[in-house]
Coordinates of C-alpha atoms and ligand atoms in Angstrom, one line a residue:
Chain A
X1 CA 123.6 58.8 108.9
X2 CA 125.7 60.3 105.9
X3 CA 126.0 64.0 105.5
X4 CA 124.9 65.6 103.7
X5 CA 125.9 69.4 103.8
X6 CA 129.3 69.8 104.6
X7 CA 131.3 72.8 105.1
X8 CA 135.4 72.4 105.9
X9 CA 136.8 75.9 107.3
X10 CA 135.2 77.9 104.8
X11 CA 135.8 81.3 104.9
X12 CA 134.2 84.6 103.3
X13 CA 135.3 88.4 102.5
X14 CA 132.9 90.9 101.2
X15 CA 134.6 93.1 99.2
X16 CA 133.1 96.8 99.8
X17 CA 134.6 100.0 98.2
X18 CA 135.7 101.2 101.9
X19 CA 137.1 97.8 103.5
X20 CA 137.1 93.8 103.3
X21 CA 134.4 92.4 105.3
X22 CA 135.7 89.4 107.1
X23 CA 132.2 87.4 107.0
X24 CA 133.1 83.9 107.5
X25 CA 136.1 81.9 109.4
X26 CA 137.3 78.9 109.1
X27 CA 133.5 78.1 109.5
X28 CA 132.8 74.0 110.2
X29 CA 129.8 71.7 110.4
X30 CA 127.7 69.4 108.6
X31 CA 124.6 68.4 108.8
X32 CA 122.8 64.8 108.5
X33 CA 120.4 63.5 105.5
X34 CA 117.1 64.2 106.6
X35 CA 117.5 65.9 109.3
X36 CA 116.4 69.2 110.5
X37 CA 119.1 71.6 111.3
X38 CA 119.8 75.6 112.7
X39 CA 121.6 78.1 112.4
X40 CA 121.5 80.6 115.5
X41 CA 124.2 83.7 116.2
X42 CA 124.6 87.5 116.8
X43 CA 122.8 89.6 114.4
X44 CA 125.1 90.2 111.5
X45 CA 127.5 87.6 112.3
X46 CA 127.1 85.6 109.1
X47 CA 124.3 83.2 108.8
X48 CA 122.7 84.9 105.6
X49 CA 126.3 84.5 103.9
X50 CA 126.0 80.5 105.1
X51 CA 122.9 80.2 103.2
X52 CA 124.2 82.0 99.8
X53 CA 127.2 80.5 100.1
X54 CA 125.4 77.2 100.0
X55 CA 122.8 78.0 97.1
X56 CA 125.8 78.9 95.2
X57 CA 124.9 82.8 94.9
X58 CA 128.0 83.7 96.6
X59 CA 131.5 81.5 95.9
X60 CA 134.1 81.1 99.3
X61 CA 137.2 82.7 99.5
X62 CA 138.2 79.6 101.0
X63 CA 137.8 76.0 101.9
X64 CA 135.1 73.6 101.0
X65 CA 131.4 73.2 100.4
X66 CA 130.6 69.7 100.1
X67 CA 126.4 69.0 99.1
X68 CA 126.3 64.7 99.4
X69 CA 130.3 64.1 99.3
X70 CA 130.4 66.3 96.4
X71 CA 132.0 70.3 96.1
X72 CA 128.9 72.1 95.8
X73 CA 127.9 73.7 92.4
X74 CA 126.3 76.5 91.2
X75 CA 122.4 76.7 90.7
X76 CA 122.5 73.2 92.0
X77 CA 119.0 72.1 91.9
X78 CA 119.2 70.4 94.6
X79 CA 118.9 73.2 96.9
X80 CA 116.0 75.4 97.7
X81 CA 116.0 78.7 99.5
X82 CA 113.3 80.0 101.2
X83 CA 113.7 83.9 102.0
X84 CA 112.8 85.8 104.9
X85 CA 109.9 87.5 103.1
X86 CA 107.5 85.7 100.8
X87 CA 109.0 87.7 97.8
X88 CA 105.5 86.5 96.0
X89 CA 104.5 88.3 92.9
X90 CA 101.8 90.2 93.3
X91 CA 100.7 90.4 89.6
X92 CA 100.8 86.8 89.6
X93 CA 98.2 84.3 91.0
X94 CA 98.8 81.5 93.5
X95 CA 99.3 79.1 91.1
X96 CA 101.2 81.4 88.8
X97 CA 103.7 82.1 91.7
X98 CA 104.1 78.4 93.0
X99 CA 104.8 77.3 89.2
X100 CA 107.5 80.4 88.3
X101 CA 110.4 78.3 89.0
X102 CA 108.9 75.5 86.6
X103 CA 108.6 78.2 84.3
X104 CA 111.8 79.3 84.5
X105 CA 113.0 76.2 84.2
X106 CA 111.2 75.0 80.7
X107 CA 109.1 72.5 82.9
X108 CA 105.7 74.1 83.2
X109 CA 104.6 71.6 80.8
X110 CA 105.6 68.7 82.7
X111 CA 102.6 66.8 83.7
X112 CA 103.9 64.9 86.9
X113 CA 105.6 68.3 88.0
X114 CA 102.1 70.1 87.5
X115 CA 99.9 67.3 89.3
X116 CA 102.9 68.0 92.2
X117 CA 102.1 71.1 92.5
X118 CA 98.5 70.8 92.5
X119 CA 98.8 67.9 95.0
X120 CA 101.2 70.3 97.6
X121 CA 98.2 73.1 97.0
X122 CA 95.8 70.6 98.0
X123 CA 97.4 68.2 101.0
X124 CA 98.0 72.3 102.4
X125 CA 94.9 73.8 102.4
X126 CA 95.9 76.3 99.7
X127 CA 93.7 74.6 96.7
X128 CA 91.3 76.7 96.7
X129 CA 93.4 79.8 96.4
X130 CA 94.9 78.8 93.2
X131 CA 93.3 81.5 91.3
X132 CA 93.6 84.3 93.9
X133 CA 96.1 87.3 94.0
X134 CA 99.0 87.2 97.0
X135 CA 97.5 90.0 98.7
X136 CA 93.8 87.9 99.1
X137 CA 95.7 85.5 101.6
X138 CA 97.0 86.2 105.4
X139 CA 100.4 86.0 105.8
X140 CA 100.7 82.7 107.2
X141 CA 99.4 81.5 104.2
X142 CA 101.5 83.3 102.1
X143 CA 104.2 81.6 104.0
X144 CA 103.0 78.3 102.8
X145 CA 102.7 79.4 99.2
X146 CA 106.4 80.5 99.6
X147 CA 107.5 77.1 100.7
X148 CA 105.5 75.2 98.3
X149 CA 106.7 77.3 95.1
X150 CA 110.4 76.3 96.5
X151 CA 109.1 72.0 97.3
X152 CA 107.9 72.2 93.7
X153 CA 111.7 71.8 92.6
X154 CA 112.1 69.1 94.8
X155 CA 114.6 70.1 96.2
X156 CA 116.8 67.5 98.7
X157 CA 118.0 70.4 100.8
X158 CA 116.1 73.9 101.9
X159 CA 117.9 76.8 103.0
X160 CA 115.3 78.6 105.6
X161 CA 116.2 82.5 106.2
X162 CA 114.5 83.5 109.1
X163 CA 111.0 82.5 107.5
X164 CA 109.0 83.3 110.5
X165 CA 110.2 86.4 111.7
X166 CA 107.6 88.6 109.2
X167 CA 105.0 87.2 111.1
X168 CA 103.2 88.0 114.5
X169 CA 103.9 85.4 117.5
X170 CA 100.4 83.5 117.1
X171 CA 101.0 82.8 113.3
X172 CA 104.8 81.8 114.1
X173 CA 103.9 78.7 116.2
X174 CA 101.1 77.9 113.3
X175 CA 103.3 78.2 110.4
X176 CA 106.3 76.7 111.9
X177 CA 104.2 73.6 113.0
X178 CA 103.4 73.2 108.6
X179 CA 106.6 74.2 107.6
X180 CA 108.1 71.4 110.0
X181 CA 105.6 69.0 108.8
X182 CA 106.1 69.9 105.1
X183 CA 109.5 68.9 105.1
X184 CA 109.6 66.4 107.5
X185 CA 106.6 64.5 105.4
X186 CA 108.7 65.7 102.3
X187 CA 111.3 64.0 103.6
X188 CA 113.8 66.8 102.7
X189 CA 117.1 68.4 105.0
X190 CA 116.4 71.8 106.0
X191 CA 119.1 74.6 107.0
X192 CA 117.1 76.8 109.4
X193 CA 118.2 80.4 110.0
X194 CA 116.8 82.2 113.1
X195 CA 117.5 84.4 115.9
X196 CA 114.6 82.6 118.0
X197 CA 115.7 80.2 120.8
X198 CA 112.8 78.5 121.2
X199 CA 112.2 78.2 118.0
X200 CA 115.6 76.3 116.8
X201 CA 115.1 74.3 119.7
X202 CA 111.3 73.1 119.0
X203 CA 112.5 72.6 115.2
X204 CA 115.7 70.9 115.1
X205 CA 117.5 67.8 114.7
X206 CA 120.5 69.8 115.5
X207 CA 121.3 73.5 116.2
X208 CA 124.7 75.0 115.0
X209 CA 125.3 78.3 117.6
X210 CA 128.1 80.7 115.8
X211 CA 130.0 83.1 117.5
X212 CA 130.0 86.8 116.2
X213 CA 131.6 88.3 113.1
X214 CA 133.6 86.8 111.6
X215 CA 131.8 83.4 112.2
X216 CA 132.7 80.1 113.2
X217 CA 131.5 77.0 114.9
X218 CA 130.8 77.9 118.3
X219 CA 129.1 74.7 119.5
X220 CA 127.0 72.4 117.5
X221 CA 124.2 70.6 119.5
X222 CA 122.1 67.3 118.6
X223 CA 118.7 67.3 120.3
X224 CA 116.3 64.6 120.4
X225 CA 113.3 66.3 122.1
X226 CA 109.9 64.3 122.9
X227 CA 107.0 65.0 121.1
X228 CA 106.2 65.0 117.1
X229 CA 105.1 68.8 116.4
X230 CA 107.1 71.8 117.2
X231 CA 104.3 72.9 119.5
X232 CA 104.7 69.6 121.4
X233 CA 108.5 69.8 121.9
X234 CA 108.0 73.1 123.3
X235 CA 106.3 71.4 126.3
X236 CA 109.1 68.5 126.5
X237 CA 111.2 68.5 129.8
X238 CA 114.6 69.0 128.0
X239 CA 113.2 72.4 126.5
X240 CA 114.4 74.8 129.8
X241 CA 117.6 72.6 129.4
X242 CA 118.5 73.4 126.3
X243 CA 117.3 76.8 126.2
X244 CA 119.5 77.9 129.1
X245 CA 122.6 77.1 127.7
X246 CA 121.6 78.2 124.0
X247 CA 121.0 80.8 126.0
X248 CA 124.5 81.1 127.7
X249 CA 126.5 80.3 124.7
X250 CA 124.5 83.2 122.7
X251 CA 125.6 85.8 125.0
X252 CA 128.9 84.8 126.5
X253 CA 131.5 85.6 123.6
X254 CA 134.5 83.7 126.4
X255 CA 133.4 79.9 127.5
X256 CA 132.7 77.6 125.0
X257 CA 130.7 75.0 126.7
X258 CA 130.9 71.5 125.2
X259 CA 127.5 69.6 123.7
X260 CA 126.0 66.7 125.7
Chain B
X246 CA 73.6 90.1 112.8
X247 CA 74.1 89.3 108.9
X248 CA 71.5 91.0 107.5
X249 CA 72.2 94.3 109.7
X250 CA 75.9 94.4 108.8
X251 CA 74.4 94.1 105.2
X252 CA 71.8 97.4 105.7
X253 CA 75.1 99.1 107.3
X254 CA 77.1 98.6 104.2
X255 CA 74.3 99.2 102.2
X256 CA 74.1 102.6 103.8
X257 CA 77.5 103.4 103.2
X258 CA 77.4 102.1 99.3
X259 CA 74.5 104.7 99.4
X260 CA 76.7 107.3 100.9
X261 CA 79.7 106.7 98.8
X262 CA 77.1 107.0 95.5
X263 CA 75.8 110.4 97.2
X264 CA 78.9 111.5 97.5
X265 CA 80.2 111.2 94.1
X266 CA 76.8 112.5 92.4
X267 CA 77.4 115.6 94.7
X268 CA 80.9 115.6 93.2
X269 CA 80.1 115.5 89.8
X270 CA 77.3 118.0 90.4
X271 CA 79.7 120.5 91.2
X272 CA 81.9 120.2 88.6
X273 CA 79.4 120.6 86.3
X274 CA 77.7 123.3 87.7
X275 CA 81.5 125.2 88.1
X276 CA 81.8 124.6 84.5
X277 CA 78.2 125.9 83.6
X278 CA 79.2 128.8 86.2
X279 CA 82.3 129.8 84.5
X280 CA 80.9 129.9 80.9
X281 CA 78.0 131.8 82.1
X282 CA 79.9 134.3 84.0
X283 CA 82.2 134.8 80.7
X284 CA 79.5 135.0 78.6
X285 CA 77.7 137.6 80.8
X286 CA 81.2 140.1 81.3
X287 CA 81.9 139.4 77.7
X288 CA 78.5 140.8 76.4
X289 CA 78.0 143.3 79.2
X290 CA 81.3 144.8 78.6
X291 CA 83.2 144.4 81.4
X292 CA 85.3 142.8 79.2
X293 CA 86.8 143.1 76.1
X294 CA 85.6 140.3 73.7
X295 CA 88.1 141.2 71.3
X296 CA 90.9 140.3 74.0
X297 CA 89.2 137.7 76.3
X298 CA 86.5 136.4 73.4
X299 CA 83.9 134.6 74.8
X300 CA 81.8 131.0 74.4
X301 CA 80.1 131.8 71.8
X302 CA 82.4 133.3 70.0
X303 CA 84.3 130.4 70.4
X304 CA 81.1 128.2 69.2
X305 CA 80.8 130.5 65.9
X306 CA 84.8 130.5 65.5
X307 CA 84.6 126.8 65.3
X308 CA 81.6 126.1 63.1
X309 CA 83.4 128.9 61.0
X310 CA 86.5 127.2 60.8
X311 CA 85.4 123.8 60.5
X312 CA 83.2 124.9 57.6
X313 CA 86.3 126.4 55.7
X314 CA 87.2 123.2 56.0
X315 CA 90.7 123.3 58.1
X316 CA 89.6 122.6 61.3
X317 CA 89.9 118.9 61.2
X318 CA 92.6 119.4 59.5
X319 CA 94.5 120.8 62.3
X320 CA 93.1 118.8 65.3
X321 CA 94.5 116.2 63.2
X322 CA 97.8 117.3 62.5
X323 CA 98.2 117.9 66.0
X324 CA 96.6 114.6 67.3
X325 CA 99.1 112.5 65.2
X326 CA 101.8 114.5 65.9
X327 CA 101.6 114.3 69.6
X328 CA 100.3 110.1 69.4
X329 CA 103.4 109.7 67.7
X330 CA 105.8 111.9 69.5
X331 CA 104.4 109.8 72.5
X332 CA 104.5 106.7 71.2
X333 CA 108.1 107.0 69.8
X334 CA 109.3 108.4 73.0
X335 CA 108.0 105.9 75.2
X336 CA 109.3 102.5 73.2
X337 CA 112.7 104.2 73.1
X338 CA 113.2 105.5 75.8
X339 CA 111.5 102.0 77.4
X340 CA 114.1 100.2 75.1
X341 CA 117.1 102.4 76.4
X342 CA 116.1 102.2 80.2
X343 CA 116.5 98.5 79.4
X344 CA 119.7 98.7 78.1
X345 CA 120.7 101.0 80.8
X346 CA 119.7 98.5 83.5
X347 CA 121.6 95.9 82.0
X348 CA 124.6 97.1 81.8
X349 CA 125.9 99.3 85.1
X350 CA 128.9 100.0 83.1
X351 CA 126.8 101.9 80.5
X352 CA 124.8 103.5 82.9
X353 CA 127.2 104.4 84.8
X354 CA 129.4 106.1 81.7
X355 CA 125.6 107.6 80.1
X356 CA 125.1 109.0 83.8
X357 CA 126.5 112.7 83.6
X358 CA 124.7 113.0 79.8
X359 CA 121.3 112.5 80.9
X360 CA 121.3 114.4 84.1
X361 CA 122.5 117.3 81.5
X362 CA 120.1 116.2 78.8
X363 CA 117.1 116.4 81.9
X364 CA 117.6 119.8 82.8
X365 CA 118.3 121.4 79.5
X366 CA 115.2 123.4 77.8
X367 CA 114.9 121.2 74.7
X368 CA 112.9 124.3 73.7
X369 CA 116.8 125.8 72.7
X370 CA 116.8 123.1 70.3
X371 CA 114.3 124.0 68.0
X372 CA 115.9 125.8 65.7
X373 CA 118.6 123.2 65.1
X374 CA 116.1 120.6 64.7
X375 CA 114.5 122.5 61.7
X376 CA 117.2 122.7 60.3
X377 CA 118.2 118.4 61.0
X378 CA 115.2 117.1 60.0
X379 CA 113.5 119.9 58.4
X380 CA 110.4 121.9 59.2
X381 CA 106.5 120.6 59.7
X382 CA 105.3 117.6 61.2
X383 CA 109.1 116.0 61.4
X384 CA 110.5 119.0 63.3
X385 CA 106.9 118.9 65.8
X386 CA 107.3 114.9 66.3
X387 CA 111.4 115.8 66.8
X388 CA 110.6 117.8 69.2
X389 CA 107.8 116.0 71.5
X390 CA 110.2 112.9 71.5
X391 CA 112.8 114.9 72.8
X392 CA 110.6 116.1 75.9
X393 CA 109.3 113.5 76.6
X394 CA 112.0 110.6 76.3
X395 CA 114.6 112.1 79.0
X396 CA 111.9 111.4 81.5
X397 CA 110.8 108.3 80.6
X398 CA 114.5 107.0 80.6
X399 CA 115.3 108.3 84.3
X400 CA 111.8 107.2 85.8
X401 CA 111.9 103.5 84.4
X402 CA 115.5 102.9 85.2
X403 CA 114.4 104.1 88.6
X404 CA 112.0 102.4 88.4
X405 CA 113.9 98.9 87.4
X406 CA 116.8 99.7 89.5
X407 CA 114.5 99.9 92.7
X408 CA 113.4 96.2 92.0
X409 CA 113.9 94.2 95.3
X410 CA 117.2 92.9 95.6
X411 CA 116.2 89.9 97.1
X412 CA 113.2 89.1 94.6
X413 CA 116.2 89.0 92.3
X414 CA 118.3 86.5 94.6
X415 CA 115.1 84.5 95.0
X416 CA 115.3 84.4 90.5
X417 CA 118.6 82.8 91.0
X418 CA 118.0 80.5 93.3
X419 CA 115.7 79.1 91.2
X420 CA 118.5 79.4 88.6
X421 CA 116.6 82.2 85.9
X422 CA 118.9 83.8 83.7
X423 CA 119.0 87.7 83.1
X424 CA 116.5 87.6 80.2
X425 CA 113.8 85.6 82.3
X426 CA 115.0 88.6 85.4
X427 CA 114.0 91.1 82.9
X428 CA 110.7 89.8 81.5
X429 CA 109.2 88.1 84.5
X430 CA 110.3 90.1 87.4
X431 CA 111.6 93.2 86.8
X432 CA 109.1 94.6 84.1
X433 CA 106.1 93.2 85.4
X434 CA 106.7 94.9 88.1
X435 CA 107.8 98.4 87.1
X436 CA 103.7 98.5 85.5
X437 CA 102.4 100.6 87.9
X438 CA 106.0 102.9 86.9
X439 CA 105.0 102.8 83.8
X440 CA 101.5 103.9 83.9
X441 CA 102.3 106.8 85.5
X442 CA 105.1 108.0 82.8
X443 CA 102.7 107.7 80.5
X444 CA 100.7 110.0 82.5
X445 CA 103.0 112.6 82.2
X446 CA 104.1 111.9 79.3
X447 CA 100.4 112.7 77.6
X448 CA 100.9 116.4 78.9
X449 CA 104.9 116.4 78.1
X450 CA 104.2 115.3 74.4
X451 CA 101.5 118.0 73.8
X452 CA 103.7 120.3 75.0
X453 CA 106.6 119.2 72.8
X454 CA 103.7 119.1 69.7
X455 CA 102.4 123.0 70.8
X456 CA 106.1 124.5 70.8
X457 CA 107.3 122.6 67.9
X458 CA 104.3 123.7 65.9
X459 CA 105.0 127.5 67.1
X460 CA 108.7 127.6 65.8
X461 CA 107.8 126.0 62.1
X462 CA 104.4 124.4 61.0
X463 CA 101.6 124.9 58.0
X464 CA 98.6 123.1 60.3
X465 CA 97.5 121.8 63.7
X466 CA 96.6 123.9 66.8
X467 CA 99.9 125.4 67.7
X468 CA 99.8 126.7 64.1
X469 CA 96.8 128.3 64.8
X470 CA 97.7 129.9 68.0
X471 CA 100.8 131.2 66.2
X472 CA 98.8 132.3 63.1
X473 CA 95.7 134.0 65.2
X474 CA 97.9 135.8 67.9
X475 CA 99.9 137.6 64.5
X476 CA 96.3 138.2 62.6
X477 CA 94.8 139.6 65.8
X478 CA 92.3 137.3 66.0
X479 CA 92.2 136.0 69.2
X480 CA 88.9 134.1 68.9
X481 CA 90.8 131.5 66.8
X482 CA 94.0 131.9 69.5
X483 CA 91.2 130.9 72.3
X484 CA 89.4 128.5 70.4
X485 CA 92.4 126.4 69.7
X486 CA 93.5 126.3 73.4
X487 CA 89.9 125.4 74.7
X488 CA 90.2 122.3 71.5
X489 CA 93.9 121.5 73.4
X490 CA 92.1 121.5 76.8
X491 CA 89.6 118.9 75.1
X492 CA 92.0 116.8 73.5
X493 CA 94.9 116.8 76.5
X494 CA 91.9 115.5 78.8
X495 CA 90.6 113.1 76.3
X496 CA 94.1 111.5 75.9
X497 CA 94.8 111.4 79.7
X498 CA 91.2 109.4 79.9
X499 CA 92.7 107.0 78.0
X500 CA 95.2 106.4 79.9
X501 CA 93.7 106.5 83.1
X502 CA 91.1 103.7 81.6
X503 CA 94.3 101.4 80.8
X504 CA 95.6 102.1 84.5
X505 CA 92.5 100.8 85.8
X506 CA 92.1 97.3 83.7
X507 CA 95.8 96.6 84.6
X508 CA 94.6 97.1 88.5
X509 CA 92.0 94.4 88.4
Ligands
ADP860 N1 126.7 92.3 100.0 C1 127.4 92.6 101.1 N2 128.5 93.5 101.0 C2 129.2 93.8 102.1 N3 129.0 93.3 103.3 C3 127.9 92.5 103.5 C4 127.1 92.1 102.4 N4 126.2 91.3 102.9 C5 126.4 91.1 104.2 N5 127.5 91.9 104.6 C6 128.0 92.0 106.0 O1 128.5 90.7 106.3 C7 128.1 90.4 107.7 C8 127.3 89.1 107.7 O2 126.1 89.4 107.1 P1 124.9 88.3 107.1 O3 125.4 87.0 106.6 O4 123.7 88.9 106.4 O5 124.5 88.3 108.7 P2 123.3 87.6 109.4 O6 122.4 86.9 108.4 O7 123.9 86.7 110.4 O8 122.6 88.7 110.1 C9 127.4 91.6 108.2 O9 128.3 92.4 109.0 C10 127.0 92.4 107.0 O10 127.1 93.8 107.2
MG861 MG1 120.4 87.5 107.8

């Protein structure tokens, strides 16, 4: 399969008024077309910086971002990035807030974008919310709204920042079972961000571990877990496996241990 | 099990509605109390009319001066004055928080100005505005814009400078540009900001309308306290503030009525 999202030893500095923040180093990896990939790594070591280099809102001190062969550009609309929070707009509706970034874009009057939108509110159980405020829904529906006002761009790649992590355990399985399903149906990529284990492994295609500040590549793993659901693939036999040496990589800073 | 959780909330709709009749009971019957009670120490002597005058002598004060024909005259000239000290004040100084939010540079040069602007009695100014813009309703409307812009600046750029950072990254990722920042995120949702500065900016700008009307004016209430406190004729001096009371509440009302549409 071709990559899709490269990056070749990039690097990142935050500039601060006290000291240069040494973010990124010589950070490496791709990931596939299609496929679903992670990010996981010591708080603060990075993986929000990975995600804004790649939506263009932050530009490498050095080496390369390559989005399908090509050095990635700014506002590229082939990306979409879904935050941590929902970020929805309370003063707008639910239809309001999944069609802001048509709006911003001049295409709110474009029919086959509109009927898109009001096919993604439908196929997720959201139609009927169309009209209600952001605070009327639960938050794993908020969630969903989220995603959908980011798929309504059609984007080919989404940039995931911790989506789950606002919500309580019983709504995380949920929500991460429609998310998966979104995009994999969608057929999109997806760069997932999360500290959960489990969670990168009942997700992924592939799961990129980075070491602390400042980040690089600590191991990159390709799983290919039974079952079609993240709920399922928590119950597949490789799941211990897997989660052990996540596990082992995530808190020893010395071994590097090699992928299967 | 339906139809019981409805009698429940029934009973508490009922309580909440008792409640607020109780509420407005009281108020009323405080206000009745407190005329009464003036009334009865004003005409039993316990106090001096002449100093603390008394509800009916406001009552015949303003029949008197409305029927000299002045009266409207000066709730006017005070009404306008403060409506558009307060309307002034908040477009400007709505226009310049803008400005100041766009540009950090600006701010951040405009910075020591305001903070000296904000704490200084624009009272000391008076004089010097008579003599800029001359005396009367100019000087008054000078002088509520002054008091009440200063304010208005600092809380909306507060106000638009507290907007979530990431609400902002989320804009650009979907590629918006500053003006679309401004007008669909960042205003929108400095509203409930807003509504509040224009809260205190009903009592700021009769403030600025009373004290510019005491250093020069020929009408409106100020006028009138100025003019009855030298005549000795205090009736008209408590008569115009109980007419301010009316007209301060009557304003905020307003207001308050706008804060609740834009809540639904
Ligand atoms: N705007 C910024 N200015 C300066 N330092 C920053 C900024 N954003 C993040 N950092 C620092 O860069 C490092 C990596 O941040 P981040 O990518 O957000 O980490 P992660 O998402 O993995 O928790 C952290 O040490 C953080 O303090
Ligand atoms: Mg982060």
């Amino acid at each position: 399969m071709d990559k899709f999202l490269e990056f070749k030893n990039v690097t990142y500095f935050y500039q601060t008024k006290t000291s240069e923040i040494h973010a990124l180093d010589k950070l490496t990896f791709a990931v596939d077309e299609f496929q679903f990939a992670s990010l996981v790594g010591p708080s603060g070591c990075g993986k929000t910086t990975v995600l804004s280099l790649t939506a263009g809102l932050l530009e490498a001190s050095e080496g390369e971002i390559l989005l399908d062969q090509k050095p990635i550009t700014k506002n590229d609309p082939r990306i979409g990035y879904m935050f941590q929070r929902d970020h929805l707009f309370e003063w707008r509706s639910i239809w309001q807030n999944i069609t802001l970034g048509l709006e911003l874009q001049h295409k709110n009057k474009d029919q086959q974008k509109l009927s898109l939108a009001e096919n993604l509110l439908k196929k997720y159980d959201l139609y009927g919310f169309k009209n209600k405020k952001p605070h009327e829904l639960s938050g794993g529906m908020r969630q969903r709204v989220a995603l959908i006002r980011t798929l309504v761009l059609e984007p080919a790649l989404l940039l995931l920042d911790e989506p789950f992590s606002a919500l309580d355990f019983q709504t995380r399985l949920k929500v991460c079972d429609d998310v998966y399903d979104i995009i994999k149906s969608e057929k999109k990529t997806a760069l997932l961000v999360t500290h959960d284990i489990s969670e990168a492994i009942s997700m992924s295609d592939r799961i990129i571990i980075l070491t602390k500040r400042p980040a690089h590549t600590r191991t990159i793993i390709d799983l290919n877990l039974e079952g079609n659901t993240p709920l399922e693939k928590r119950e597949a036999n490789d799941f211990g496996k897997h989660f052990e040496m996540i596990w082992r990589n995530l808190s020893s800073e010395e071994t590097i241990i090699k992928s299967p | 099990m339906k139809k019981q959780l409805s009698k429940a909330h029934e009973k508490y709709l009922k309580r909440l509605k008792k409640d607020k009749i109780i509420v407005i009971f009281w108020q009323i019957a405080l206000f009745v109390c407190f005329l009464g009670i003036w009334q009865l120490l004003a005409d039993t002597g316990v106090i001096d009319p002449f100093f603390f005058s008394s509800p009916s002598r406001i009552a015949v004060t303003i029949v008197d001066l409305f029927a000299n024909g002045n009266l409207l005259l000066h709730i006017w000239t005070s009404l306008y004055e403060t409506i558009l000290g307060f309307i002034i004040a908040v477009l400007l100084g709505l226009i310049i928080a803008v400005m100041l939010w766009w540009s950090e540079k600006l701010r951040k040069i405009l910075e020591p100005y305001l903070i000296i602007l904000n704490s200084l009695p624009k009272i000391a100014l008076g004089p010097m505005i008579i003599f800029w813009v001359g005396s009367g309703t100019s000087a008054t409307v000078v002088m509520s814009v002054l008091i009440c812009i200063v304010i208005t600046i600092i809380s909306m750029l507060n106000a638009f400078i507290s907007c979530d950072k990431d609400k902002i990254l989320l804009m650009k990722s979907m590629r918006a540009n500053k003006f679309q920042i401004l007008f669909k995120l960042v205003l929108p949702n400095a509203l409930p900001e807003f509504v509040s500065v224009l809260k205190i900016n009903v009592g700021m700008a009769w403030v600025g309308t009373v004290m510019g009307e005491y250093l020069s004016s020929k009408a409106g209430l100020g006028y009138l306290i100025n003019y009855g406190s030298q005549m000795l004729k205090l009736d008209i001096v408590m008569t115009s503030i109980t007419l301010l009371c009316v007209l301060a509440g009557g304003m905020y009302g307003l207001v308050s009525l706008l804060e609740k549409r834009q809540q639904k």
